Amino acid sequence: SQQGEEDPQALSIQEGENATMNCSYKTSINNLQWYRQNSGRGLVHLILIRSNEREKHSGRLRVTLDTSKKSSSLLITASRAADTASYFCATVSGSARQLTFGSGTQLTVLP
Amino acid sequence: DTEVTQTPKHLVMGMTNKKSLKCEQHMGHRAMYWYKQKAKKPPELMFVYSYEKLSINESVPSRFSPECPNSSLLNLHLHALQPEDSALYLCASSTHSGSESDTQYFGPGTRLTVL
């Protein structure tokens, strides 16, 4: 079942601009992850943020987590055409550490 | 080797056929997963294997039958599928040994079409 919603559902920006995607979730979590999926392909792990962390950086990626609001955001700075993809947040919970994905944001970066 | 491989890449089958999807990883991961993904939707978990034992079955119909012959291989046997089962089937693996190991590595998927 889907964990929560992401917004926007679709985002179109120019190369060089920043892209921000938001994710809301419903249950308590161990950590939250962001994945990227190029069209019709497998998912690639981008970044993981633990439930006791508020912000994390990796290259051009910045992730925030607000557990009181059950929300997270992914910021991609200085976007490139190659960043065009679907982006999913995923929460980890349960003894089997299942991933439950959000609804996803389709990002298009125009050259 | 940080790759998860899946075969075949594409599969077209009739509703009376029996086919299998295969997934392989050589990262020493002990947890493996099958997901189903419909177009423009997020992946949905189907099965989880932990140490070669089925630990989660998300109420998947019996026409899907998973098998984990060893720690590197995961199969999904398909029989008497319906057209609505057409989707991208993704395999993933993770170390399943601690908080840092929750990252899952995904294969490229098998695009299944049921006629």
mmCIF file of N, CA and C in Angstrom, chain A:
data_model
loop_
_atom_site.group_PDB
_atom_site.id
_atom_site.type_symbol
_atom_site.label_atom_id
_atom_site.label_comp_id
_atom_site.label_asym_id
_atom_site.label_seq_id
_atom_site.Cartn_x
_atom_site.Cartn_y
_atom_site.Cartn_z
ATOM 1 N N SER A 1 0.844 -1.190 0.000
ATOM 2 C CA SER A 1 0.000 0.000 0.000
ATOM 3 C C SER A 1 0.877 1.236 0.000
ATOM 4 N N GLN A 2 0.359 2.336 -0.521
ATOM 5 C CA GLN A 2 1.125 3.566 -0.651
ATOM 6 C C GLN A 2 1.219 4.225 0.716
ATOM 7 N N GLN A 3 2.410 4.755 1.043
ATOM 8 C CA GLN A 3 2.621 5.360 2.346
ATOM 9 C C GLN A 3 2.010 6.746 2.411
ATOM 10 N N GLY A 4 2.198 7.527 1.376
ATOM 11 C CA GLY A 4 1.727 8.898 1.458
ATOM 12 C C GLY A 4 1.777 9.572 0.122
ATOM 13 N N GLU A 5 1.667 10.871 0.181
ATOM 14 C CA GLU A 5 1.592 11.652 -1.033
ATOM 15 C C GLU A 5 2.872 12.433 -1.247
ATOM 16 N N GLU A 6 3.174 12.644 -2.503
ATOM 17 C CA GLU A 6 4.248 13.549 -2.860
ATOM 18 C C GLU A 6 3.655 14.682 -3.672
ATOM 19 N N ASP A 7 4.222 15.856 -3.498
ATOM 20 C CA ASP A 7 3.799 16.950 -4.346
ATOM 21 C C ASP A 7 5.008 17.789 -4.714
ATOM 22 N N PRO A 8 5.006 18.376 -5.891
ATOM 23 C CA PRO A 8 3.924 18.206 -6.856
ATOM 24 C C PRO A 8 3.969 16.833 -7.527
ATOM 25 N N GLN A 9 2.914 16.450 -8.212
ATOM 26 C CA GLN A 9 2.920 15.212 -8.976
ATOM 27 C C GLN A 9 3.851 15.338 -10.172
ATOM 28 N N ALA A 10 3.922 16.537 -10.737
ATOM 29 C CA ALA A 10 4.806 16.785 -11.870
ATOM 30 C C ALA A 10 5.418 18.160 -11.727
ATOM 31 N N LEU A 11 6.674 18.285 -12.138
ATOM 32 C CA LEU A 11 7.409 19.543 -12.009
ATOM 33 C C LEU A 11 8.283 19.707 -13.239
ATOM 34 N N SER A 12 8.187 20.867 -13.881
ATOM 35 C CA SER A 12 8.984 21.145 -15.070
ATOM 36 C C SER A 12 9.769 22.426 -14.842
ATOM 37 N N ILE A 13 11.084 22.356 -14.962
ATOM 38 C CA ILE A 13 11.937 23.513 -14.706
ATOM 39 C C ILE A 13 13.001 23.624 -15.785
ATOM 40 N N GLN A 14 13.687 24.759 -15.802
ATOM 41 C CA GLN A 14 14.791 24.974 -16.735
ATOM 42 C C GLN A 14 16.088 24.474 -16.098
ATOM 43 N N GLU A 15 16.986 24.050 -16.943
ATOM 44 C CA GLU A 15 18.315 23.640 -16.477
ATOM 45 C C GLU A 15 18.940 24.781 -15.670
ATOM 46 N N GLY A 16 19.556 24.401 -14.550
ATOM 47 C CA GLY A 16 20.194 25.392 -13.690
ATOM 48 C C GLY A 16 19.335 25.837 -12.530
ATOM 49 N N GLU A 17 18.029 25.649 -12.658
ATOM 50 C CA GLU A 17 17.129 26.014 -11.555
ATOM 51 C C GLU A 17 17.151 24.920 -10.486
ATOM 52 N N ASN A 18 16.607 25.260 -9.326
ATOM 53 C CA ASN A 18 16.477 24.284 -8.242
ATOM 54 C C ASN A 18 15.109 23.612 -8.314
ATOM 55 N N ALA A 19 15.064 22.359 -7.894
ATOM 56 C CA ALA A 19 13.807 21.612 -7.870
ATOM 57 C C ALA A 19 13.549 21.141 -6.445
ATOM 58 N N THR A 20 12.339 21.376 -5.962
ATOM 59 C CA THR A 20 11.961 20.936 -4.621
ATOM 60 C C THR A 20 10.745 20.031 -4.696
ATOM 61 N N MET A 21 10.868 18.873 -4.066
ATOM 62 C CA MET A 21 9.777 17.912 -4.009
ATOM 63 C C MET A 21 9.467 17.619 -2.550
ATOM 64 N N ASN A 22 8.188 17.456 -2.249
ATOM 65 C CA ASN A 22 7.756 17.222 -0.881
ATOM 66 C C ASN A 22 7.086 15.870 -0.732
ATOM 67 N N CYS A 23 7.226 15.304 0.433
ATOM 68 C CA CYS A 23 6.694 13.973 0.691
ATOM 69 C C CYS A 23 6.038 13.985 2.069
ATOM 70 N N SER A 24 4.844 13.447 2.164
ATOM 71 C CA SER A 24 4.206 13.273 3.470
ATOM 72 C C SER A 24 3.968 11.785 3.692
ATOM 73 N N TYR A 25 4.071 11.360 4.936
ATOM 74 C CA TYR A 25 3.885 9.947 5.241
ATOM 75 C C TYR A 25 2.971 9.807 6.445
ATOM 76 N N LYS A 26 2.573 8.558 6.728
ATOM 77 C CA LYS A 26 1.487 8.375 7.694
ATOM 78 C C LYS A 26 1.907 7.741 9.016
ATOM 79 N N THR A 27 2.908 6.854 8.974
ATOM 80 C CA THR A 27 3.217 6.078 10.170
ATOM 81 C C THR A 27 4.573 6.457 10.751
ATOM 82 N N SER A 28 4.884 5.935 11.920
ATOM 83 C CA SER A 28 6.217 6.118 12.498
ATOM 84 C C SER A 28 7.250 5.420 11.622
ATOM 85 N N ILE A 29 8.432 5.987 11.558
ATOM 86 C CA ILE A 29 9.435 5.458 10.634
ATOM 87 C C ILE A 29 10.770 5.229 11.326
ATOM 88 N N ASN A 30 11.567 4.324 10.773
ATOM 89 C CA ASN A 30 12.967 4.162 11.169
ATOM 90 C C ASN A 30 13.834 5.169 10.419
ATOM 91 N N ASN A 31 13.584 5.265 9.131
ATOM 92 C CA ASN A 31 14.268 6.255 8.304
ATOM 93 C C ASN A 31 13.439 6.518 7.061
ATOM 94 N N LEU A 32 13.844 7.499 6.321
ATOM 95 C CA LEU A 32 13.157 7.849 5.078
ATOM 96 C C LEU A 32 14.210 7.937 3.985
ATOM 97 N N GLN A 33 13.880 7.423 2.822
ATOM 98 C CA GLN A 33 14.827 7.403 1.718
ATOM 99 C C GLN A 33 14.202 8.042 0.488
ATOM 100 N N TRP A 34 15.057 8.512 -0.377
ATOM 101 C CA TRP A 34 14.634 9.023 -1.676
ATOM 102 C C TRP A 34 15.289 8.180 -2.765
ATOM 103 N N TYR A 35 14.465 7.852 -3.764
ATOM 104 C CA TYR A 35 14.929 7.067 -4.908
ATOM 105 C C TYR A 35 14.582 7.806 -6.194
ATOM 106 N N ARG A 36 15.374 7.556 -7.216
ATOM 107 C CA ARG A 36 15.111 8.090 -8.546
ATOM 108 C C ARG A 36 14.857 6.940 -9.505
ATOM 109 N N GLN A 37 13.939 7.156 -10.439
ATOM 110 C CA GLN A 37 13.648 6.139 -11.443
ATOM 111 C C GLN A 37 13.576 6.803 -12.810
ATOM 112 N N ASN A 38 14.506 6.413 -13.666
ATOM 113 C CA ASN A 38 14.410 6.839 -15.050
ATOM 114 C C ASN A 38 13.320 6.010 -15.726
ATOM 115 N N SER A 39 12.745 6.548 -16.766
ATOM 116 C CA SER A 39 11.549 5.980 -17.384
ATOM 117 C C SER A 39 11.663 4.483 -17.641
ATOM 118 N N GLY A 40 10.766 3.709 -17.020
ATOM 119 C CA GLY A 40 10.701 2.279 -17.270
ATOM 120 C C GLY A 40 11.878 1.485 -16.773
ATOM 121 N N ARG A 41 12.666 2.059 -15.876
ATOM 122 C CA ARG A 41 13.868 1.380 -15.385
ATOM 123 C C ARG A 41 13.757 1.105 -13.886
ATOM 124 N N GLY A 42 14.804 0.496 -13.333
ATOM 125 C CA GLY A 42 14.832 0.251 -11.900
ATOM 126 C C GLY A 42 15.077 1.529 -11.113
ATOM 127 N N LEU A 43 14.894 1.425 -9.811
ATOM 128 C CA LEU A 43 15.081 2.584 -8.935
ATOM 129 C C LEU A 43 16.520 2.650 -8.452
ATOM 130 N N VAL A 44 16.997 3.870 -8.271
ATOM 131 C CA VAL A 44 18.342 4.099 -7.769
ATOM 132 C C VAL A 44 18.244 4.865 -6.463
ATOM 133 N N HIS A 45 18.895 4.342 -5.440
ATOM 134 C CA HIS A 45 18.885 5.002 -4.135
ATOM 135 C C HIS A 45 19.679 6.303 -4.191
ATOM 136 N N LEU A 46 19.092 7.382 -3.667
ATOM 137 C CA LEU A 46 19.765 8.678 -3.662
ATOM 138 C C LEU A 46 20.326 9.026 -2.294
ATOM 139 N N ILE A 47 19.483 8.956 -1.264
ATOM 140 C CA ILE A 47 19.897 9.444 0.035
ATOM 141 C C ILE A 47 18.974 8.868 1.099
ATOM 142 N N LEU A 48 19.527 8.660 2.284
ATOM 143 C CA LEU A 48 18.764 8.145 3.425
ATOM 144 C C LEU A 48 18.903 9.124 4.572
ATOM 145 N N ILE A 49 17.803 9.412 5.243
ATOM 146 C CA ILE A 49 17.837 10.279 6.418
ATOM 147 C C ILE A 49 17.169 9.535 7.562
ATOM 148 N N ARG A 50 17.854 9.472 8.695
ATOM 149 C CA ARG A 50 17.321 8.743 9.843
ATOM 150 C C ARG A 50 16.267 9.577 10.551
ATOM 151 N N SER A 51 15.461 8.906 11.351
ATOM 152 C CA SER A 51 14.362 9.590 12.024
ATOM 153 C C SER A 51 14.846 10.619 13.045
ATOM 154 N N ASN A 52 16.100 10.498 13.520
ATOM 155 C CA ASN A 52 16.632 11.482 14.480
ATOM 156 C C ASN A 52 17.454 12.583 13.802
ATOM 157 N N GLU A 53 17.461 12.611 12.477
ATOM 158 C CA GLU A 53 18.161 13.656 11.733
ATOM 159 C C GLU A 53 17.147 14.637 11.155
ATOM 160 N N ARG A 54 17.567 15.867 10.986
ATOM 161 C CA ARG A 54 16.662 16.890 10.451
ATOM 162 C C ARG A 54 17.044 17.302 9.039
ATOM 163 N N GLU A 55 18.334 17.172 8.707
ATOM 164 C CA GLU A 55 18.780 17.613 7.390
ATOM 165 C C GLU A 55 19.990 16.796 7.000
ATOM 166 N N LYS A 56 20.101 16.528 5.677
ATOM 167 C CA LYS A 56 21.249 15.785 5.181
ATOM 168 C C LYS A 56 21.576 16.262 3.774
ATOM 169 N N HIS A 57 22.873 16.268 3.459
ATOM 170 C CA HIS A 57 23.310 16.720 2.143
ATOM 171 C C HIS A 57 24.101 15.618 1.466
ATOM 172 N N SER A 58 23.968 15.566 0.141
ATOM 173 C CA SER A 58 24.809 14.678 -0.654
ATOM 174 C C SER A 58 24.958 15.298 -2.029
ATOM 175 N N GLY A 59 26.124 15.884 -2.288
ATOM 176 C CA GLY A 59 26.337 16.543 -3.573
ATOM 177 C C GLY A 59 25.334 17.665 -3.788
ATOM 178 N N ARG A 60 24.550 17.581 -4.870
ATOM 179 C CA ARG A 60 23.543 18.608 -5.164
ATOM 180 C C ARG A 60 22.198 18.332 -4.489
ATOM 181 N N LEU A 61 22.156 17.317 -3.665
ATOM 182 C CA LEU A 61 20.911 16.932 -2.992
ATOM 183 C C LEU A 61 20.899 17.420 -1.548
ATOM 184 N N ARG A 62 19.728 17.929 -1.147
ATOM 185 C CA ARG A 62 19.525 18.297 0.260
ATOM 186 C C ARG A 62 18.171 17.738 0.669
ATOM 187 N N VAL A 63 18.170 16.972 1.736
ATOM 188 C CA VAL A 63 16.938 16.377 2.241
ATOM 189 C C VAL A 63 16.671 16.905 3.638
ATOM 190 N N THR A 64 15.409 17.224 3.911
ATOM 191 C CA THR A 64 14.993 17.590 5.260
ATOM 192 C C THR A 64 13.923 16.606 5.723
ATOM 193 N N LEU A 65 13.831 16.480 7.023
ATOM 194 C CA LEU A 65 12.838 15.585 7.620
ATOM 195 C C LEU A 65 12.232 16.265 8.834
ATOM 196 N N ASP A 66 10.911 16.305 8.879
ATOM 197 C CA ASP A 66 10.186 16.851 10.030
ATOM 198 C C ASP A 66 9.261 15.750 10.531
ATOM 199 N N THR A 67 9.690 15.035 11.556
ATOM 200 C CA THR A 67 8.898 13.903 12.034
ATOM 201 C C THR A 67 7.622 14.357 12.735
ATOM 202 N N SER A 68 7.618 15.592 13.265
ATOM 203 C CA SER A 68 6.394 16.075 13.924
ATOM 204 C C SER A 68 5.290 16.319 12.891
ATOM 205 N N LYS A 69 5.687 16.692 11.687
ATOM 206 C CA LYS A 69 4.715 16.912 10.605
ATOM 207 C C LYS A 69 4.626 15.719 9.674
ATOM 208 N N LYS A 70 5.456 14.705 9.937
ATOM 209 C CA LYS A 70 5.512 13.532 9.067
ATOM 210 C C LYS A 70 5.711 13.972 7.610
ATOM 211 N N SER A 71 6.755 14.747 7.401
ATOM 212 C CA SER A 71 7.016 15.222 6.042
ATOM 213 C C SER A 71 8.509 15.324 5.789
ATOM 214 N N SER A 72 8.849 15.273 4.511
ATOM 215 C CA SER A 72 10.231 15.382 4.078
ATOM 216 C C SER A 72 10.260 16.160 2.764
ATOM 217 N N SER A 73 11.399 16.781 2.500
ATOM 218 C CA SER A 73 11.553 17.447 1.203
ATOM 219 C C SER A 73 12.907 17.085 0.605
ATOM 220 N N LEU A 74 12.928 17.051 -0.710
ATOM 221 C CA LEU A 74 14.163 16.813 -1.475
ATOM 222 C C LEU A 74 14.402 18.025 -2.360
ATOM 223 N N LEU A 75 15.571 18.630 -2.188
ATOM 224 C CA LEU A 75 15.969 19.765 -3.015
ATOM 225 C C LEU A 75 17.116 19.326 -3.910
ATOM 226 N N ILE A 76 16.956 19.535 -5.203
ATOM 227 C CA ILE A 76 18.041 19.305 -6.158
ATOM 228 C C ILE A 76 18.486 20.677 -6.653
ATOM 229 N N THR A 77 19.718 21.030 -6.388
ATOM 230 C CA THR A 77 20.207 22.349 -6.804
ATOM 231 C C THR A 77 20.864 22.260 -8.184
ATOM 232 N N ALA A 78 20.859 23.388 -8.884
ATOM 233 C CA ALA A 78 21.520 23.499 -10.194
ATOM 234 C C ALA A 78 21.170 22.307 -11.081
ATOM 235 N N SER A 79 19.893 22.124 -11.334
ATOM 236 C CA SER A 79 19.428 20.924 -12.024
ATOM 237 C C SER A 79 20.005 20.816 -13.436
ATOM 238 N N ARG A 80 20.069 19.573 -13.905
ATOM 239 C CA ARG A 80 20.585 19.260 -15.236
ATOM 240 C C ARG A 80 19.541 18.451 -15.983
ATOM 241 N N ALA A 81 19.623 18.428 -17.296
ATOM 242 C CA ALA A 81 18.683 17.640 -18.092
ATOM 243 C C ALA A 81 18.701 16.171 -17.659
ATOM 244 N N ALA A 82 19.874 15.682 -17.245
ATOM 245 C CA ALA A 82 20.003 14.285 -16.822
ATOM 246 C C ALA A 82 19.264 13.989 -15.521
ATOM 247 N N ASP A 83 18.810 15.035 -14.816
ATOM 248 C CA ASP A 83 18.031 14.817 -13.594
ATOM 249 C C ASP A 83 16.581 14.476 -13.908
ATOM 250 N N THR A 84 16.176 14.569 -15.155
ATOM 251 C CA THR A 84 14.818 14.223 -15.551
ATOM 252 C C THR A 84 14.534 12.772 -15.196
ATOM 253 N N ALA A 85 13.524 12.569 -14.339
ATOM 254 C CA ALA A 85 13.208 11.240 -13.828
ATOM 255 C C ALA A 85 12.009 11.362 -12.894
ATOM 256 N N SER A 86 11.554 10.223 -12.396
ATOM 257 C CA SER A 86 10.570 10.212 -11.313
ATOM 258 C C SER A 86 11.310 10.048 -9.998
ATOM 259 N N TYR A 87 10.861 10.771 -8.998
ATOM 260 C CA TYR A 87 11.497 10.736 -7.680
ATOM 261 C C TYR A 87 10.467 10.246 -6.657
ATOM 262 N N PHE A 88 10.881 9.248 -5.885
ATOM 263 C CA PHE A 88 9.999 8.656 -4.885
ATOM 264 C C PHE A 88 10.624 8.760 -3.505
ATOM 265 N N CYS A 89 9.819 9.158 -2.524
ATOM 266 C CA CYS A 89 10.254 8.966 -1.153
ATOM 267 C C CYS A 89 9.777 7.591 -0.710
ATOM 268 N N ALA A 90 10.468 7.036 0.250
ATOM 269 C CA ALA A 90 10.098 5.717 0.757
ATOM 270 C C ALA A 90 10.412 5.673 2.238
ATOM 271 N N THR A 91 9.492 5.170 3.004
ATOM 272 C CA THR A 91 9.702 5.037 4.439
ATOM 273 C C THR A 91 10.004 3.584 4.766
ATOM 274 N N VAL A 92 10.791 3.412 5.801
ATOM 275 C CA VAL A 92 11.204 2.085 6.244
ATOM 276 C C VAL A 92 10.581 1.830 7.605
ATOM 277 N N SER A 93 9.897 0.716 7.723
ATOM 278 C CA SER A 93 9.280 0.385 8.997
ATOM 279 C C SER A 93 9.100 -1.119 9.077
ATOM 280 N N GLY A 94 8.748 -1.564 10.252
ATOM 281 C CA GLY A 94 8.456 -2.981 10.430
ATOM 282 C C GLY A 94 9.704 -3.809 10.651
ATOM 283 N N SER A 95 9.535 -4.988 11.202
ATOM 284 C CA SER A 95 10.664 -5.864 11.500
ATOM 285 C C SER A 95 11.372 -6.329 10.244
ATOM 286 N N ALA A 96 10.640 -6.396 9.143
ATOM 287 C CA ALA A 96 11.249 -6.812 7.877
ATOM 288 C C ALA A 96 11.807 -5.622 7.115
ATOM 289 N N ARG A 97 11.747 -4.432 7.730
ATOM 290 C CA ARG A 97 12.294 -3.214 7.114
ATOM 291 C C ARG A 97 11.744 -3.026 5.708
ATOM 292 N N GLN A 98 10.440 -3.108 5.606
ATOM 293 C CA GLN A 98 9.827 -2.914 4.298
ATOM 294 C C GLN A 98 9.918 -1.466 3.883
ATOM 295 N N LEU A 99 10.066 -1.274 2.563
ATOM 296 C CA LEU A 99 9.955 0.051 1.978
ATOM 297 C C LEU A 99 8.526 0.262 1.525
ATOM 298 N N THR A 100 7.967 1.406 1.873
ATOM 299 C CA THR A 100 6.668 1.797 1.350
ATOM 300 C C THR A 100 6.857 3.132 0.660
ATOM 301 N N PHE A 101 6.494 3.181 -0.615
ATOM 302 C CA PHE A 101 6.794 4.335 -1.442
ATOM 303 C C PHE A 101 5.670 5.358 -1.453
ATOM 304 N N GLY A 102 6.065 6.624 -1.608
ATOM 305 C CA GLY A 102 5.110 7.677 -1.868
ATOM 306 C C GLY A 102 4.679 7.641 -3.319
ATOM 307 N N SER A 103 3.787 8.545 -3.669
ATOM 308 C CA SER A 103 3.168 8.526 -5.000
ATOM 309 C C SER A 103 4.109 9.000 -6.102
ATOM 310 N N GLY A 104 5.179 9.699 -5.757
ATOM 311 C CA GLY A 104 6.183 10.083 -6.744
ATOM 312 C C GLY A 104 5.966 11.443 -7.372
ATOM 313 N N THR A 105 7.080 12.074 -7.751
ATOM 314 C CA THR A 105 7.074 13.335 -8.499
ATOM 315 C C THR A 105 7.827 13.123 -9.803
ATOM 316 N N GLN A 106 7.195 13.474 -10.917
ATOM 317 C CA GLN A 106 7.848 13.402 -12.224
ATOM 318 C C GLN A 106 8.521 14.739 -12.482
ATOM 319 N N LEU A 107 9.850 14.733 -12.499
ATOM 320 C CA LEU A 107 10.619 15.954 -12.740
ATOM 321 C C LEU A 107 11.114 15.972 -14.173
ATOM 322 N N THR A 108 10.856 17.083 -14.852
ATOM 323 C CA THR A 108 11.390 17.307 -16.196
ATOM 324 C C THR A 108 12.268 18.547 -16.154
ATOM 325 N N VAL A 109 13.527 18.380 -16.548
ATOM 326 C CA VAL A 109 14.457 19.505 -16.607
ATOM 327 C C VAL A 109 14.706 19.815 -18.071
ATOM 328 N N LEU A 110 14.315 21.013 -18.466
ATOM 329 C CA LEU A 110 14.417 21.412 -19.870
ATOM 330 C C LEU A 110 15.772 22.031 -20.159
ATOM 331 N N PRO A 111 16.417 21.620 -21.259
ATOM 332 C CA PRO A 111 17.759 22.159 -21.559
ATOM 333 C C PRO A 111 17.675 23.600 -22.045
#
